[in-house]
Short mmCIF file of C-alpha atoms in Angstrom, two decimals:
data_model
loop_
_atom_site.label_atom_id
_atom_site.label_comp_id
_atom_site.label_asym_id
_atom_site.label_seq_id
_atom_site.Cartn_x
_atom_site.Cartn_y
_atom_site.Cartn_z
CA UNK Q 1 13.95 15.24 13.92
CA UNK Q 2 15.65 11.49 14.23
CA UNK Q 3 16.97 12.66 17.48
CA UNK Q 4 13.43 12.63 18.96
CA UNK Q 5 13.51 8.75 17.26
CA UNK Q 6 17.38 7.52 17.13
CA UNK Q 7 18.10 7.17 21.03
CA UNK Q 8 21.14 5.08 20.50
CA UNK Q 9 23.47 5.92 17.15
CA UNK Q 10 25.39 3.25 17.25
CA UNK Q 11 22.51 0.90 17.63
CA UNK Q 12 20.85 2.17 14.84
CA UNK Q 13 23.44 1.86 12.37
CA UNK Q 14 25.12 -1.77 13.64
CA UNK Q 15 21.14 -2.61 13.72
CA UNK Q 16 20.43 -1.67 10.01
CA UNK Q 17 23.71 -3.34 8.99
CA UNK Q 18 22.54 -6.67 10.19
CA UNK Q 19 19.67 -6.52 8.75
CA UNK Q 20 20.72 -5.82 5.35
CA UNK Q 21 23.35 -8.75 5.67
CA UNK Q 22 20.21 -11.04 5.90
CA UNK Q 23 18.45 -9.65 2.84
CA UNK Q 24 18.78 -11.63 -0.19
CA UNK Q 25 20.68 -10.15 -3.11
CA UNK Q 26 18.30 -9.46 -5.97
CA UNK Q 27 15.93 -6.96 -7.03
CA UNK Q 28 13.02 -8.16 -4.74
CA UNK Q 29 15.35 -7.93 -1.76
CA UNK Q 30 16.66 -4.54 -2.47
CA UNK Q 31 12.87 -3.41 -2.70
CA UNK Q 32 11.43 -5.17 -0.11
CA UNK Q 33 9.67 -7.55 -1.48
CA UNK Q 34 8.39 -4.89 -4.58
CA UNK Q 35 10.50 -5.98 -7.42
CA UNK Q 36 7.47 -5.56 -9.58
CA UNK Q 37 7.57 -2.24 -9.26
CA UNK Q 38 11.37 -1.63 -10.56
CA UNK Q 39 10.59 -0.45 -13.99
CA UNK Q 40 7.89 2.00 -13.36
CA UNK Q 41 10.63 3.16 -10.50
CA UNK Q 42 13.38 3.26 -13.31
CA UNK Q 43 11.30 4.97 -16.22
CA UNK Q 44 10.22 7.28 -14.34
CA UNK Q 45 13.71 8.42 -12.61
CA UNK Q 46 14.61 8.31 -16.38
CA UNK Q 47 12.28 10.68 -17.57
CA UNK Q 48 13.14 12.98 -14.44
CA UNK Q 49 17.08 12.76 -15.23
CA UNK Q 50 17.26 13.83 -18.79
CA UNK Q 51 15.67 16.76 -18.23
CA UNK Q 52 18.59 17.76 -16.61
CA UNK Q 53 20.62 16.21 -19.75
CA UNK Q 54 19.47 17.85 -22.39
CA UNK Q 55 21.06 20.48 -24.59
CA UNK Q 56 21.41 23.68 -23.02
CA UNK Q 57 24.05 26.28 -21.36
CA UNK Q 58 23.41 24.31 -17.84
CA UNK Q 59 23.49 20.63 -19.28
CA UNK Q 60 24.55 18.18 -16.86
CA UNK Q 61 27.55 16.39 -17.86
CA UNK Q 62 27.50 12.23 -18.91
CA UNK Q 63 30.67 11.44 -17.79
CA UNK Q 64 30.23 9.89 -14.17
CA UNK Q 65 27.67 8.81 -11.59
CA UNK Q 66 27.78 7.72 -8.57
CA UNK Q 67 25.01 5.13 -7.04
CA UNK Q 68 24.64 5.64 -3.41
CA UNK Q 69 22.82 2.98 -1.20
CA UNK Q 70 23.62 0.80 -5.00
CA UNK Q 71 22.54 -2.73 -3.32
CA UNK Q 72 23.48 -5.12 -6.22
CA UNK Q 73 23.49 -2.30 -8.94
CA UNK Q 74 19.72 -2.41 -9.57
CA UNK Q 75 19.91 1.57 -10.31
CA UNK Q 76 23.29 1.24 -11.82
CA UNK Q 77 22.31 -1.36 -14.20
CA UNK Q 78 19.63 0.12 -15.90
CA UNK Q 79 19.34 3.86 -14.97
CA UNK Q 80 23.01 4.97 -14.74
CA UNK Q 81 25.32 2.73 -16.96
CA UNK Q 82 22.91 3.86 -19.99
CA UNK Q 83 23.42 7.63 -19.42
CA UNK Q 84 26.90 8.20 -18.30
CA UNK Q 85 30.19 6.82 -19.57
CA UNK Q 86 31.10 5.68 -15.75
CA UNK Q 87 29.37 4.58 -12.62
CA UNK Q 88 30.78 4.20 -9.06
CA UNK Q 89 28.67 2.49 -6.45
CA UNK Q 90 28.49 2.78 -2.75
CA UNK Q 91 26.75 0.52 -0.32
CA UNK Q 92 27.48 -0.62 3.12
CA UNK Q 93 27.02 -4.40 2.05
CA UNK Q 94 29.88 -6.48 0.81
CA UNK Q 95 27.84 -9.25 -0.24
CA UNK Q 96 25.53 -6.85 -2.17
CA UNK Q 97 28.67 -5.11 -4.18
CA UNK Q 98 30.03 -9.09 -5.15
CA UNK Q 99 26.53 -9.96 -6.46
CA UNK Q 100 26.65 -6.47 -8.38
CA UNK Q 101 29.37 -7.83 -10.37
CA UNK Q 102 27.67 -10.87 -11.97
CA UNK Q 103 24.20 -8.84 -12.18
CA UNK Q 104 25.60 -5.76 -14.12
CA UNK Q 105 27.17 -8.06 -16.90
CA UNK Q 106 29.32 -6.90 -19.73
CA UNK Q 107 28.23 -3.01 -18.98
CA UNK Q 108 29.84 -3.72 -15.74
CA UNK Q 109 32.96 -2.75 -16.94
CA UNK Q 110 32.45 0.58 -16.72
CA UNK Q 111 31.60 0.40 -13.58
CA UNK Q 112 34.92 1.69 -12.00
CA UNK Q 113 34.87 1.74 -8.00
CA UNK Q 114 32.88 -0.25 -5.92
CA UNK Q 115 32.80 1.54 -1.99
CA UNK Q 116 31.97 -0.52 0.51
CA UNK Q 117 30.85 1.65 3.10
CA UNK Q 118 28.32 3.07 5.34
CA UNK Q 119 27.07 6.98 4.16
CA UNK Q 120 27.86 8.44 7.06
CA UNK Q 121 31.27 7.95 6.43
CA UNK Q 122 31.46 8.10 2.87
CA UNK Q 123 32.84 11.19 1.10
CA UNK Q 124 32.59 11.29 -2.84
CA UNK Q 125 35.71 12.30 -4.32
CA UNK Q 126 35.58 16.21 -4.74
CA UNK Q 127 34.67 17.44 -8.03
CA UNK Q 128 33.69 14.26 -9.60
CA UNK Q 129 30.60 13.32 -10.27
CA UNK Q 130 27.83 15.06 -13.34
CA UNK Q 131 25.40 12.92 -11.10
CA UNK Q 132 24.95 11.62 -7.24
CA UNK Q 133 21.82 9.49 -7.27
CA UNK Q 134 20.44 8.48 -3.57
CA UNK Q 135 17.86 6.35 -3.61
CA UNK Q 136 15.81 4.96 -0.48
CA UNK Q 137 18.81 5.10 1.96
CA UNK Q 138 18.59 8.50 3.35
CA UNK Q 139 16.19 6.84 6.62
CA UNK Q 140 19.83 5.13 7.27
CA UNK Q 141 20.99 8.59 8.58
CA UNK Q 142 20.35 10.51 11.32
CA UNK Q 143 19.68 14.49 10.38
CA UNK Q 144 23.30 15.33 10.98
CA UNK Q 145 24.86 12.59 8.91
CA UNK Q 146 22.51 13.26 6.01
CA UNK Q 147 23.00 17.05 6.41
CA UNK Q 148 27.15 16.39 6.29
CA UNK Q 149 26.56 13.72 3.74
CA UNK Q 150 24.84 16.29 1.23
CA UNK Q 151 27.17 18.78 2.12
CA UNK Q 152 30.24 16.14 0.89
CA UNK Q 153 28.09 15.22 -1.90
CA UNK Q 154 27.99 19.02 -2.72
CA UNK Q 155 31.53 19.50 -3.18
CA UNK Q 156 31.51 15.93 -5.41
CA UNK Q 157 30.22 17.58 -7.87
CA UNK Q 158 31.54 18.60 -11.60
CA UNK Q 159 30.39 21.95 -12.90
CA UNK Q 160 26.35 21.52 -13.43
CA UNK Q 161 26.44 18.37 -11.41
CA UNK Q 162 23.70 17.40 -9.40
CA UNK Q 163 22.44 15.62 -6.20
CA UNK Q 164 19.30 14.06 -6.58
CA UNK Q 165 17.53 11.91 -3.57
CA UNK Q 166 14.76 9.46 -4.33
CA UNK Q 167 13.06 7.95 -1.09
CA UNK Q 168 9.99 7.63 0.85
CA UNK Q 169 8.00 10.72 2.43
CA UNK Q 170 5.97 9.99 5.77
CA UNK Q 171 2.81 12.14 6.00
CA UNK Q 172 4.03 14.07 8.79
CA UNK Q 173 7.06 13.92 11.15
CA UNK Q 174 9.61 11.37 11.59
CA UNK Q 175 8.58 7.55 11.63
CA UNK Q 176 11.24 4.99 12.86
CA UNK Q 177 11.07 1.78 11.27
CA UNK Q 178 12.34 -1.03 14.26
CA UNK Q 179 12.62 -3.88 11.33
CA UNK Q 180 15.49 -2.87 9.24
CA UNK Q 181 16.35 0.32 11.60
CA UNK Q 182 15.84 3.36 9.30
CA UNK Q 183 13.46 6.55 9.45
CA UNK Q 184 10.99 7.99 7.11
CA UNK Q 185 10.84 11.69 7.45
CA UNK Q 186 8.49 14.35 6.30
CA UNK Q 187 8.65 16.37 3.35
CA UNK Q 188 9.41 19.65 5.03
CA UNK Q 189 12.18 18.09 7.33
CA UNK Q 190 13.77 16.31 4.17
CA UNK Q 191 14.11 20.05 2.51
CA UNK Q 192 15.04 21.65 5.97
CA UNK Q 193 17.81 18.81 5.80
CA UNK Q 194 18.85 20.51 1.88
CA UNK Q 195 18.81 24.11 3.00
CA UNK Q 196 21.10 23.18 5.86
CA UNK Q 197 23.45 21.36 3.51
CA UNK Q 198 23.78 24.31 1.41
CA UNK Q 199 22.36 22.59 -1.98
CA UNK Q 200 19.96 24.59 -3.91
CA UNK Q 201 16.48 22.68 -4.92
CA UNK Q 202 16.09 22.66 -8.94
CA UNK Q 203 13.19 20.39 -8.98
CA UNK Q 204 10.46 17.93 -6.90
CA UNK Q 205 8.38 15.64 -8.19
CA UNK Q 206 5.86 12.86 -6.33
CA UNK Q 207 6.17 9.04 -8.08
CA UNK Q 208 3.16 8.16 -9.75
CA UNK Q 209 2.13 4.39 -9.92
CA UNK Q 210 3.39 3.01 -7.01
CA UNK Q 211 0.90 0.78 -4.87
CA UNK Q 212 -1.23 2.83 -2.68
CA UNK Q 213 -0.22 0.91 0.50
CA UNK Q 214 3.47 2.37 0.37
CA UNK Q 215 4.72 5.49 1.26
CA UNK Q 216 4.55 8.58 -0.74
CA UNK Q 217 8.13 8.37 -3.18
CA UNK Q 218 9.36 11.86 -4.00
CA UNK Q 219 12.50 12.45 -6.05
CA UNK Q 220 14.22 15.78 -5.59
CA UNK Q 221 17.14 17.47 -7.98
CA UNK Q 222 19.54 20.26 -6.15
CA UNK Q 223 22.69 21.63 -6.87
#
């Protein structure tokens, strides 16, 4: 549980702000120094998304996304803008959102609202979105937050929509990470953390690929 980790809240969001606001704003800042890994990240979400887009009486819908944690629009760029006919992005750093503008190029058009603001006090518009991608920003939250985030996320959603979070699994427990002021949570507690948001889990699937000195990446789809 972060509140066995998180034992001031304010701290640990100002604290993550800042250091975000010193991160430079490209594709090896938004991944930490793992740019080179971006495209194996991006095929594979690919693969994992259509699924969910194909023909059938459940399709998901193409018409909107929304990109939460977007950064400079890494995900948006080349995940996002090529499946659906609009993106939104959301991220808690102005300077990131700006750069987005000159990094998504002419597809950034379609690109309709850019949020600047923290997740935790973000609500999607209700009945929205086909797709809500979250990807490596759910350590940003505390349990609560994330739980209430999903749950906003949850009523975002068009008919057939779906949530899906991508992010980094710790081995066991919750692990607080004092550089950039996020948490890295366990499997179980990251599903506990669906259940209690009401969302329904339609598929799981482990990254493969990734360097072996990172964390475990799982993607999950719910609904």
């Amino acid at each position: 549980m972060t509140s066995e980790v998180v034992e001031n809240e304010f701290e640990f969001y100002s604290k993550a702000e800042k250091y975000w606001k010193d991160v430079p704003a490209t594709v090896d800042g938004m991944l930490g120094g793992y740019g080179h890994i971006s495209s194996i990240d991006i095929n594979s979400s690919k693969k994992f998304l259509q699924r969910f887009l194909r023909d059938g009486p459940n399709r998901t819908g193409t018409t909107r996304a929304l990109d939460c944690g977007a950064g400079i629009g890494r995900i948006t760029k080349r995940l996002l803008l090529p499946l659906f006919k609009t993106v939104d992005m959301v991220d808690v750093t102005e300077d990131f959102l700006t750069k987005a503008k000159s990094y998504l190029g002419e597809e950034g058009r379609r690109v309709r609202n850019y949020f600047c603001c923290g997740l935790q006090d973000f609500s999607p518009e209700p009945n929205s979105y086909d797709v809500i991608w979250i990807q490596w920003v759910i350590g940003h939250l505390t349990d609560n937050h994330l739980a209430d985030f999903l749950k906003r996320c949850r009523a975002g959603l068009r008919p057939n929509g779906i949530v899906v979070i991508k992010d980094n699994m710790a081995q066991e427990g919750v692990i607080m990470d004092d550089v950039d002021s996020s948490v890295c949570r366990d499997l179980d507690v990251v599903r506990k953390i669906i259940r209690r948001a009401g969302l329904h889990l339609l598929a799981e699937e482990r990254q493969e690929n990734f360097p072996d000195e990172i964390y475990h990446v799982y993607t999950f789809a719910m609904r």
